[in-house]
Amino acid sequence: MASEAPDAADTEKKRVLVVGAGIAGLAAALRLHRQGWDVVLVERAPARRSSGYLVNLHGPGYDAAERLGLVPALAPRDIGFFTSIMVHADGREKFRLPAAVAEAAVGDRALSIFRGDLESALYDAVAGHAEIRFGTTVHTVTQNADEVDATLSDGTHIRADLLIGADGVHSRIRELVFGPETGYLVDLGHMVGAFPLEAPPEHVPEGAGTTFIGPGRTAAVMNLGPRRSSTFFAYRCADTRADLELGAAAALTRSFGDLGGGVADALHQLEADPAGAYFDSVGQVVMDRWSDGRIVLLGDAAWCVTVFAGYGAALALDGADRLGSALADHGENIPGALGTWEASLRGEVGKRQTLARRGMSRFAPPTRAHVLAGELMLRAIGLPGLRTLVQRSIQRANN
């Protein structure tokens, strides 16, 4: 249960500087505003960005969305469950997993939404209550026992009681306070790409998604109608830096251009408009501590579990909500609150990072034999007895 917000009239407002207007940063801004904090949020991008890939909120992630008051705004945007079609390289169907299989496994306290929709719901909830500056980043930061002083790229200074670095896996705040990225980012030797589709893919049935899984790679294409369709690609990569330099269109076409069906449809759209794609190497952020005095890292900046965990958005919401609770409980002792908050999350983050490393082989199977074994497991999930086992396994993972 979230702690009650203090009466803002009875105490001088604390100020928080939040760096990063993604899920973690917006959730933290919303939580602390509701506790009576004065919120300043800066984002290095020149404007709001949206992305077309799906995020799943269930277990603690759904609980946090509920406590933050987001469920009424998110529920109408929930795409629900859809049929998943496993396909051959040319796009021909192998077998189907009905929507009921996923629904039975996850349960009714779950949301499947586009990342951009979640960010929009958070932004709408906080925009009227916080000072938000786009096209702005932090150049320098210092602190003493009483406050944090940040110099921004627009030349202004912000003094705050707390600074939250929620600026993603390549965090500027982490670099300034804790040191270079090379000391914390563990390259897992894979690439991921995701992008929205302006037009529904011709070779994917409406209301369904197709997935190709082959040695070292996965390609998924979803047809949920105009401007609601999307893709997801993952593949093993020996030189992630080289593929990043190639860019999304060239790298994904090189790795998946031999595939037909919905993948071919998606790649053609990507070539026409590559700017909207998310494309990055897969890496986990591993740190001994997430805070220093009055400065704390949140979300991917602190712990990036990777898309292979399927839990990044949920952890961002849950982490922001728990951070608000810890700050409310500790009053003026902000460093103490940050220590308590970190201790409450360490176990969950460690579990999700371990699950992600183990799960990489599901997205990029080492051999053809691993592909076939995975297909046998997926086919078996449709059997009633094994479906129950899968449901129980997912429930245990969320507890």
Short mmCIF file of C-alpha atoms in Angstrom, two decimals:
data_model
loop_
_atom_site.label_atom_id
_atom_site.label_comp_id
_atom_site.label_asym_id
_atom_site.label_seq_id
_atom_site.Cartn_x
_atom_site.Cartn_y
_atom_site.Cartn_z
CA MET A 1 0.00 0.00 0.00
CA ALA A 2 1.37 3.43 -0.98
CA SER A 3 2.09 5.82 1.84
CA GLU A 4 -0.21 8.77 2.36
CA ALA A 5 1.00 12.05 0.88
CA PRO A 6 1.93 14.73 3.39
CA ASP A 7 -0.24 17.82 3.59
CA ALA A 8 1.56 20.26 1.31
CA ALA A 9 0.15 23.17 3.29
CA ASP A 10 1.84 21.96 6.46
CA THR A 11 5.36 21.74 5.10
CA GLU A 12 7.62 23.61 2.71
CA LYS A 13 7.61 21.92 -0.65
CA LYS A 14 10.59 19.78 -1.53
CA ARG A 15 11.89 20.06 -5.07
CA VAL A 16 12.91 17.15 -7.27
CA LEU A 17 14.76 17.37 -10.57
CA VAL A 18 13.84 14.39 -12.76
CA VAL A 19 16.08 13.74 -15.76
CA GLY A 20 14.36 11.74 -18.51
CA ALA A 21 10.74 11.80 -19.69
CA GLY A 22 10.33 8.09 -20.29
CA ILE A 23 8.19 5.72 -18.26
CA ALA A 24 10.40 5.77 -15.15
CA GLY A 25 10.88 9.54 -15.10
CA LEU A 26 7.23 10.40 -15.73
CA ALA A 27 6.06 7.86 -13.14
CA ALA A 28 8.43 9.31 -10.55
CA ALA A 29 7.30 12.85 -11.40
CA LEU A 30 3.65 11.84 -11.00
CA ARG A 31 4.22 10.00 -7.72
CA LEU A 32 6.18 12.82 -6.12
CA HIS A 33 3.83 15.53 -7.34
CA ARG A 34 1.01 13.69 -5.57
CA GLN A 35 3.11 13.74 -2.41
CA GLY A 36 3.41 17.52 -2.57
CA TRP A 37 6.82 17.86 -4.24
CA ASP A 38 7.69 20.64 -6.68
CA VAL A 39 8.70 18.76 -9.85
CA VAL A 40 11.06 19.90 -12.61
CA LEU A 41 11.53 17.40 -15.45
CA VAL A 42 14.11 17.72 -18.22
CA GLU A 43 14.33 15.62 -21.38
CA ARG A 44 17.16 15.74 -23.91
CA ALA A 45 14.89 14.93 -26.87
CA PRO A 46 13.40 18.02 -28.54
CA ALA A 47 9.84 16.73 -28.20
CA ARG A 48 7.86 13.79 -26.89
CA ARG A 49 8.66 10.52 -28.58
CA SER A 50 6.44 7.49 -29.02
CA SER A 51 7.31 3.95 -29.99
CA GLY A 52 5.22 1.17 -31.36
CA TYR A 53 6.29 -1.92 -29.50
CA LEU A 54 4.22 -3.62 -26.84
CA VAL A 55 4.79 -3.67 -23.10
CA ASN A 56 3.03 -5.98 -20.69
CA LEU A 57 1.89 -4.93 -17.24
CA HIS A 58 0.98 -7.73 -14.89
CA GLY A 59 1.85 -8.70 -11.34
CA PRO A 60 3.63 -5.86 -9.50
CA GLY A 61 3.63 -3.75 -12.68
CA TYR A 62 -0.15 -3.78 -12.89
CA ASP A 63 -0.40 -3.14 -9.13
CA ALA A 64 1.86 -0.09 -9.48
CA ALA A 65 -0.17 1.24 -12.43
CA GLU A 66 -3.28 0.86 -10.30
CA ARG A 67 -1.76 2.71 -7.32
CA LEU A 68 -0.60 5.50 -9.64
CA GLY A 69 -4.16 5.87 -10.90
CA LEU A 70 -3.29 4.95 -14.48
CA VAL A 71 -5.58 1.99 -15.09
CA PRO A 72 -8.66 4.05 -16.13
CA ALA A 73 -6.59 5.80 -18.82
CA LEU A 74 -4.80 2.63 -19.93
CA ALA A 75 -7.71 0.20 -20.01
CA PRO A 76 -9.26 1.64 -23.21
CA ARG A 77 -5.86 1.28 -24.91
CA ASP A 78 -5.34 -2.33 -23.84
CA ILE A 79 -5.03 -4.47 -26.97
CA GLY A 80 -5.89 -7.57 -24.98
CA PHE A 81 -4.83 -10.98 -26.19
CA PHE A 82 -4.41 -11.99 -29.81
CA THR A 83 -3.70 -15.12 -31.81
CA SER A 84 -0.01 -15.86 -32.28
CA ILE A 85 0.92 -17.64 -35.51
CA MET A 86 4.28 -19.38 -35.80
CA VAL A 87 5.53 -19.23 -39.39
CA HIS A 88 8.17 -20.65 -41.72
CA ALA A 89 10.84 -18.40 -43.23
CA ASP A 90 8.63 -17.67 -46.25
CA GLY A 91 5.69 -16.68 -44.07
CA ARG A 92 3.68 -19.89 -44.34
CA GLU A 93 1.88 -20.91 -41.18
CA LYS A 94 3.27 -23.67 -38.96
CA PHE A 95 0.78 -23.61 -36.08
CA ARG A 96 -1.28 -21.24 -33.96
CA LEU A 97 -1.45 -20.35 -30.30
CA PRO A 98 -4.98 -19.07 -29.62
CA ALA A 99 -5.46 -15.88 -27.63
CA ALA A 100 -7.07 -17.95 -24.87
CA VAL A 101 -3.72 -19.58 -24.13
CA ALA A 102 -2.06 -16.28 -23.16
CA GLU A 103 -5.19 -15.10 -21.37
CA ALA A 104 -5.29 -18.22 -19.21
CA ALA A 105 -1.59 -17.88 -18.39
CA VAL A 106 -1.59 -14.20 -17.43
CA GLY A 107 -5.04 -13.65 -15.94
CA ASP A 108 -7.32 -10.63 -15.93
CA ARG A 109 -5.10 -8.25 -13.92
CA ALA A 110 -2.93 -7.48 -16.92
CA LEU A 111 -2.56 -4.88 -19.64
CA SER A 112 -0.89 -5.20 -23.05
CA ILE A 113 -0.30 -1.70 -24.37
CA PHE A 114 2.00 0.17 -26.66
CA ARG A 115 4.87 1.89 -24.92
CA GLY A 116 3.83 5.20 -26.45
CA ASP A 117 0.33 4.84 -24.96
CA LEU A 118 1.76 4.25 -21.49
CA GLU A 119 4.04 7.27 -21.80
CA SER A 120 1.10 9.38 -23.06
CA ALA A 121 -1.06 8.39 -20.09
CA LEU A 122 1.76 9.30 -17.70
CA TYR A 123 2.49 12.56 -19.49
CA ASP A 124 -1.17 13.60 -19.49
CA ALA A 125 -1.35 12.92 -15.76
CA VAL A 126 1.69 15.00 -14.88
CA ALA A 127 1.99 17.71 -17.57
CA GLY A 128 -0.21 20.25 -15.80
CA HIS A 129 1.60 19.83 -12.50
CA ALA A 130 5.31 19.89 -13.37
CA GLU A 131 7.74 22.15 -15.16
CA ILE A 132 8.83 20.15 -18.20
CA ARG A 133 11.73 21.24 -20.42
CA PHE A 134 12.42 19.41 -23.67
CA GLY A 135 15.67 19.69 -25.59
CA THR A 136 17.48 20.04 -22.26
CA THR A 137 20.03 17.92 -20.46
CA VAL A 138 22.33 18.17 -17.45
CA HIS A 139 25.88 19.40 -18.03
CA THR A 140 27.22 19.27 -14.49
CA VAL A 141 25.94 18.24 -11.09
CA THR A 142 27.24 18.79 -7.56
CA GLN A 143 25.72 18.18 -4.16
CA ASN A 144 26.19 18.78 -0.47
CA ALA A 145 24.38 17.49 2.59
CA ASP A 146 21.38 19.75 1.96
CA GLU A 147 20.81 19.98 -1.80
CA VAL A 148 21.78 19.11 -5.36
CA ASP A 149 22.90 21.78 -7.82
CA ALA A 150 22.61 20.98 -11.53
CA THR A 151 23.76 23.10 -14.46
CA LEU A 152 21.56 22.54 -17.49
CA SER A 153 22.34 22.76 -21.18
CA ASP A 154 20.20 25.91 -21.48
CA GLY A 155 22.56 27.66 -19.07
CA THR A 156 20.24 27.65 -16.08
CA HIS A 157 20.87 26.20 -12.62
CA ILE A 158 18.43 24.02 -10.72
CA ARG A 159 18.75 23.51 -6.97
CA ALA A 160 16.77 20.57 -5.66
CA ASP A 161 16.41 18.33 -2.63
CA LEU A 162 16.65 15.26 -4.86
CA LEU A 163 17.83 14.45 -8.37
CA ILE A 164 16.42 11.36 -10.14
CA GLY A 165 18.38 10.09 -13.14
CA ALA A 166 15.77 8.27 -15.22
CA ASP A 167 17.51 8.90 -18.52
CA GLY A 168 17.81 5.37 -19.83
CA VAL A 169 20.45 2.76 -20.41
CA HIS A 170 22.94 5.34 -21.73
CA SER A 171 22.33 7.64 -18.76
CA ARG A 172 24.09 10.99 -18.63
CA ILE A 173 23.44 11.24 -14.87
CA ARG A 174 25.02 7.84 -14.26
CA GLU A 175 28.11 8.95 -16.19
CA LEU A 176 28.40 12.24 -14.29
CA VAL A 177 27.91 10.76 -10.82
CA PHE A 178 29.13 7.16 -11.02
CA GLY A 179 31.56 7.11 -13.94
CA PRO A 180 31.76 5.90 -17.56
CA GLU A 181 29.19 3.55 -19.06
CA THR A 182 31.86 0.92 -19.69
CA GLY A 183 32.01 0.23 -15.96
CA TYR A 184 28.34 -0.75 -15.73
CA LEU A 185 26.87 -1.78 -19.08
CA VAL A 186 27.29 -5.49 -19.84
CA ASP A 187 26.97 -6.21 -23.58
CA LEU A 188 24.98 -9.42 -24.07
CA GLY A 189 25.91 -9.80 -27.73
CA HIS A 190 22.45 -9.29 -29.22
CA MET A 191 20.58 -6.57 -31.09
CA VAL A 192 16.91 -5.65 -30.89
CA GLY A 193 14.76 -3.54 -33.17
CA ALA A 194 11.13 -2.45 -32.96
CA PHE A 195 9.05 0.01 -34.93
CA PRO A 196 5.41 0.91 -35.58
CA LEU A 197 3.82 0.15 -38.94
CA GLU A 198 1.88 2.96 -40.55
CA ALA A 199 0.00 0.48 -42.74
CA PRO A 200 -1.10 -2.98 -41.55
CA PRO A 201 1.14 -5.76 -42.95
CA GLU A 202 -0.55 -7.43 -45.91
CA HIS A 203 0.57 -10.95 -45.08
CA VAL A 204 -0.54 -11.02 -41.42
CA PRO A 205 -4.22 -11.65 -40.56
CA GLU A 206 -5.90 -8.75 -38.78
CA GLY A 207 -5.98 -9.24 -35.03
CA ALA A 208 -3.04 -11.64 -35.06
CA GLY A 209 0.73 -11.67 -34.89
CA THR A 210 3.18 -13.84 -36.79
CA THR A 211 6.49 -14.98 -35.34
CA PHE A 212 9.46 -16.55 -37.07
CA ILE A 213 12.09 -18.13 -34.84
CA GLY A 214 15.28 -19.48 -36.37
CA PRO A 215 18.84 -20.10 -35.20
CA GLY A 216 20.12 -16.86 -33.70
CA ARG A 217 17.08 -14.71 -34.49
CA THR A 218 13.38 -13.91 -33.98
CA ALA A 219 11.07 -11.69 -36.04
CA ALA A 220 7.54 -10.85 -34.93
CA VAL A 221 4.98 -8.76 -36.84
CA MET A 222 1.56 -7.79 -35.40
CA ASN A 223 -1.44 -6.63 -37.41
CA LEU A 224 -3.70 -4.66 -35.09
CA GLY A 225 -4.98 -2.25 -37.69
CA PRO A 226 -3.79 1.11 -39.08
CA ARG A 227 -1.21 2.86 -36.89
CA ARG A 228 -1.61 0.12 -34.29
CA SER A 229 0.52 -2.55 -35.94
CA SER A 230 4.11 -3.10 -34.90
CA THR A 231 7.20 -5.27 -35.10
CA PHE A 232 9.88 -6.78 -32.92
CA PHE A 233 13.25 -8.17 -34.04
CA ALA A 234 16.03 -9.78 -32.02
CA TYR A 235 19.22 -11.45 -33.20
CA ARG A 236 22.60 -12.59 -32.01
CA CYS A 237 25.40 -10.24 -33.06
CA ALA A 238 29.17 -10.63 -32.89
CA ASP A 239 29.87 -6.90 -33.28
CA THR A 240 27.07 -4.78 -31.86
CA ARG A 241 28.96 -1.54 -32.39
CA ALA A 242 29.26 -2.23 -36.12
CA ASP A 243 25.54 -2.94 -36.44
CA LEU A 244 24.67 0.23 -34.56
CA GLU A 245 26.75 2.17 -37.06
CA LEU A 246 24.87 0.50 -39.91
CA GLY A 247 21.57 1.71 -38.55
CA ALA A 248 18.23 -0.01 -38.18
CA ALA A 249 17.18 -0.32 -41.81
CA ALA A 250 20.47 -1.68 -43.12
CA ALA A 251 21.20 -3.97 -40.16
CA LEU A 252 17.71 -5.46 -39.91
CA THR A 253 17.47 -5.95 -43.67
CA ARG A 254 20.82 -7.72 -43.66
CA SER A 255 19.75 -10.03 -40.83
CA PHE A 256 16.12 -10.64 -41.87
CA GLY A 257 15.90 -9.72 -45.54
CA ASP A 258 15.67 -13.38 -46.60
CA LEU A 259 12.33 -13.78 -44.80
CA GLY A 260 8.95 -13.43 -46.47
CA GLY A 261 5.39 -12.77 -45.33
CA GLY A 262 4.84 -10.08 -42.74
CA VAL A 263 8.57 -9.56 -42.18
CA ALA A 264 9.07 -8.52 -45.79
CA ASP A 265 6.09 -6.14 -45.50
CA ALA A 266 7.58 -4.60 -42.36
CA LEU A 267 11.08 -4.16 -43.76
CA HIS A 268 9.71 -2.38 -46.83
CA GLN A 269 8.00 0.13 -44.54
CA LEU A 270 11.17 0.54 -42.50
CA GLU A 271 13.21 1.35 -45.59
CA ALA A 272 10.72 4.10 -46.47
CA ASP A 273 10.81 5.64 -42.97
CA PRO A 274 13.72 4.45 -40.79
CA ALA A 275 13.60 7.38 -38.35
CA GLY A 276 10.87 5.93 -36.14
CA ALA A 277 12.65 2.68 -35.32
CA TYR A 278 14.04 1.71 -31.94
CA PHE A 279 17.33 -0.09 -32.56
CA ASP A 280 20.00 -0.84 -29.97
CA SER A 281 22.35 -3.43 -28.60
CA VAL A 282 21.13 -5.54 -25.69
CA GLY A 283 22.93 -4.83 -22.45
CA GLN A 284 22.23 -5.03 -18.76
CA VAL A 285 23.22 -2.29 -16.33
CA VAL A 286 24.84 -3.85 -13.26
CA MET A 287 25.73 -1.58 -10.35
CA ASP A 288 26.69 -2.05 -6.70
CA ARG A 289 24.58 0.95 -5.70
CA TRP A 290 21.94 3.11 -7.35
CA SER A 291 22.26 6.24 -5.24
CA ASP A 292 24.85 8.70 -4.00
CA GLY A 293 23.70 11.13 -1.36
CA ARG A 294 20.69 12.93 -2.82
CA ILE A 295 21.10 11.56 -6.35
CA VAL A 296 19.42 8.32 -7.42
CA LEU A 297 19.14 6.33 -10.64
CA LEU A 298 15.81 4.82 -11.62
CA GLY A 299 14.68 2.39 -14.32
CA ASP A 300 17.04 1.37 -17.12
CA ALA A 301 19.63 3.89 -15.95
CA ALA A 302 20.05 1.82 -12.77
CA TRP A 303 19.27 -1.76 -13.66
CA CYS A 304 18.22 -2.31 -17.31
CA VAL A 305 16.91 -5.88 -17.32
CA THR A 306 16.60 -5.86 -21.19
CA VAL A 307 13.61 -6.64 -23.38
CA PHE A 308 14.41 -10.34 -22.92
CA ALA A 309 13.02 -10.06 -19.40
CA GLY A 310 9.74 -8.62 -20.67
CA TYR A 311 9.45 -6.62 -17.47
CA GLY A 312 11.19 -3.28 -17.98
CA ALA A 313 8.08 -1.09 -18.01
CA ALA A 314 6.61 -2.90 -15.01
CA LEU A 315 9.82 -2.44 -13.02
CA ALA A 316 9.96 1.25 -13.97
CA LEU A 317 6.44 1.83 -12.62
CA ASP A 318 6.97 -0.30 -9.55
CA GLY A 319 10.35 1.30 -8.84
CA ALA A 320 8.93 4.82 -9.10
CA ASP A 321 5.99 3.94 -6.86
CA ARG A 322 8.22 2.33 -4.22
CA LEU A 323 10.56 5.31 -4.35
CA GLY A 324 7.68 7.61 -3.50
CA SER A 325 6.69 5.39 -0.58
CA ALA A 326 10.23 5.33 0.82
CA LEU A 327 10.59 9.12 0.57
CA ALA A 328 7.24 9.62 2.31
CA ASP A 329 8.18 7.24 5.11
CA HIS A 330 11.61 8.81 5.78
CA GLY A 331 10.65 12.48 5.82
CA GLU A 332 13.75 14.68 5.71
CA ASN A 333 16.18 11.74 5.60
CA ILE A 334 16.44 11.46 1.82
CA PRO A 335 19.66 9.36 1.72
CA GLY A 336 18.07 6.95 4.20
CA ALA A 337 14.97 6.71 2.03
CA LEU A 338 17.05 5.90 -1.02
CA GLY A 339 18.87 3.12 0.85
CA THR A 340 15.61 1.56 2.03
CA TRP A 341 14.12 1.81 -1.46
CA GLU A 342 17.13 0.14 -3.06
CA ALA A 343 17.08 -2.72 -0.55
CA SER A 344 13.40 -3.35 -1.36
CA LEU A 345 14.08 -3.68 -5.09
CA ARG A 346 17.42 -5.49 -5.30
CA GLY A 347 15.96 -8.98 -5.13
CA GLU A 348 13.36 -8.38 -7.84
CA VAL A 349 15.85 -6.74 -10.19
CA GLY A 350 18.36 -9.55 -9.71
CA LYS A 351 15.70 -12.14 -10.45
CA ARG A 352 14.59 -10.38 -13.65
CA GLN A 353 18.14 -9.94 -14.91
CA THR A 354 18.83 -13.64 -14.35
CA LEU A 355 15.62 -14.61 -16.15
CA ALA A 356 16.59 -12.38 -19.07
CA ARG A 357 20.01 -13.97 -19.47
CA ARG A 358 18.47 -17.42 -19.35
CA GLY A 359 15.74 -16.39 -21.77
CA MET A 360 18.03 -15.10 -24.51
CA SER A 361 18.02 -18.54 -26.13
CA ARG A 362 14.25 -18.26 -26.65
CA PHE A 363 14.75 -15.19 -28.82
CA ALA A 364 17.97 -16.31 -30.49
CA PRO A 365 18.19 -20.13 -30.25
CA PRO A 366 21.79 -21.38 -30.63
CA THR A 367 20.97 -24.21 -33.06
CA ARG A 368 18.21 -25.68 -35.19
CA ALA A 369 17.73 -28.35 -32.53
CA HIS A 370 16.95 -25.60 -29.99
CA VAL A 371 14.43 -24.12 -32.43
CA LEU A 372 12.64 -27.46 -32.78
CA ALA A 373 12.63 -28.01 -29.01
CA GLY A 374 11.09 -24.58 -28.51
CA GLU A 375 8.40 -25.32 -31.08
CA LEU A 376 7.51 -28.56 -29.34
CA MET A 377 7.10 -26.68 -26.08
CA LEU A 378 4.89 -24.03 -27.71
CA ARG A 379 2.71 -26.66 -29.37
CA ALA A 380 2.33 -28.44 -26.04
CA ILE A 381 1.18 -25.27 -24.29
CA GLY A 382 -2.12 -25.65 -26.10
CA LEU A 383 -2.83 -28.86 -24.20
CA PRO A 384 -5.09 -28.14 -21.17
CA GLY A 385 -2.88 -29.81 -18.55
CA LEU A 386 0.33 -28.12 -19.67
CA ARG A 387 -1.50 -24.81 -20.06
CA THR A 388 -2.25 -24.92 -16.33
CA LEU A 389 1.41 -25.60 -15.56
CA VAL A 390 2.46 -22.61 -17.66
CA GLN A 391 -0.05 -20.41 -15.85
CA ARG A 392 1.29 -21.47 -12.46
CA SER A 393 4.88 -20.89 -13.61
CA ILE A 394 4.07 -17.33 -14.72
CA GLN A 395 2.27 -16.62 -11.46
CA ARG A 396 5.30 -17.84 -9.47
CA ALA A 397 7.59 -15.58 -11.52
CA ASN A 398 5.41 -12.57 -10.67
CA ASN A 399 5.38 -13.23 -6.92
#
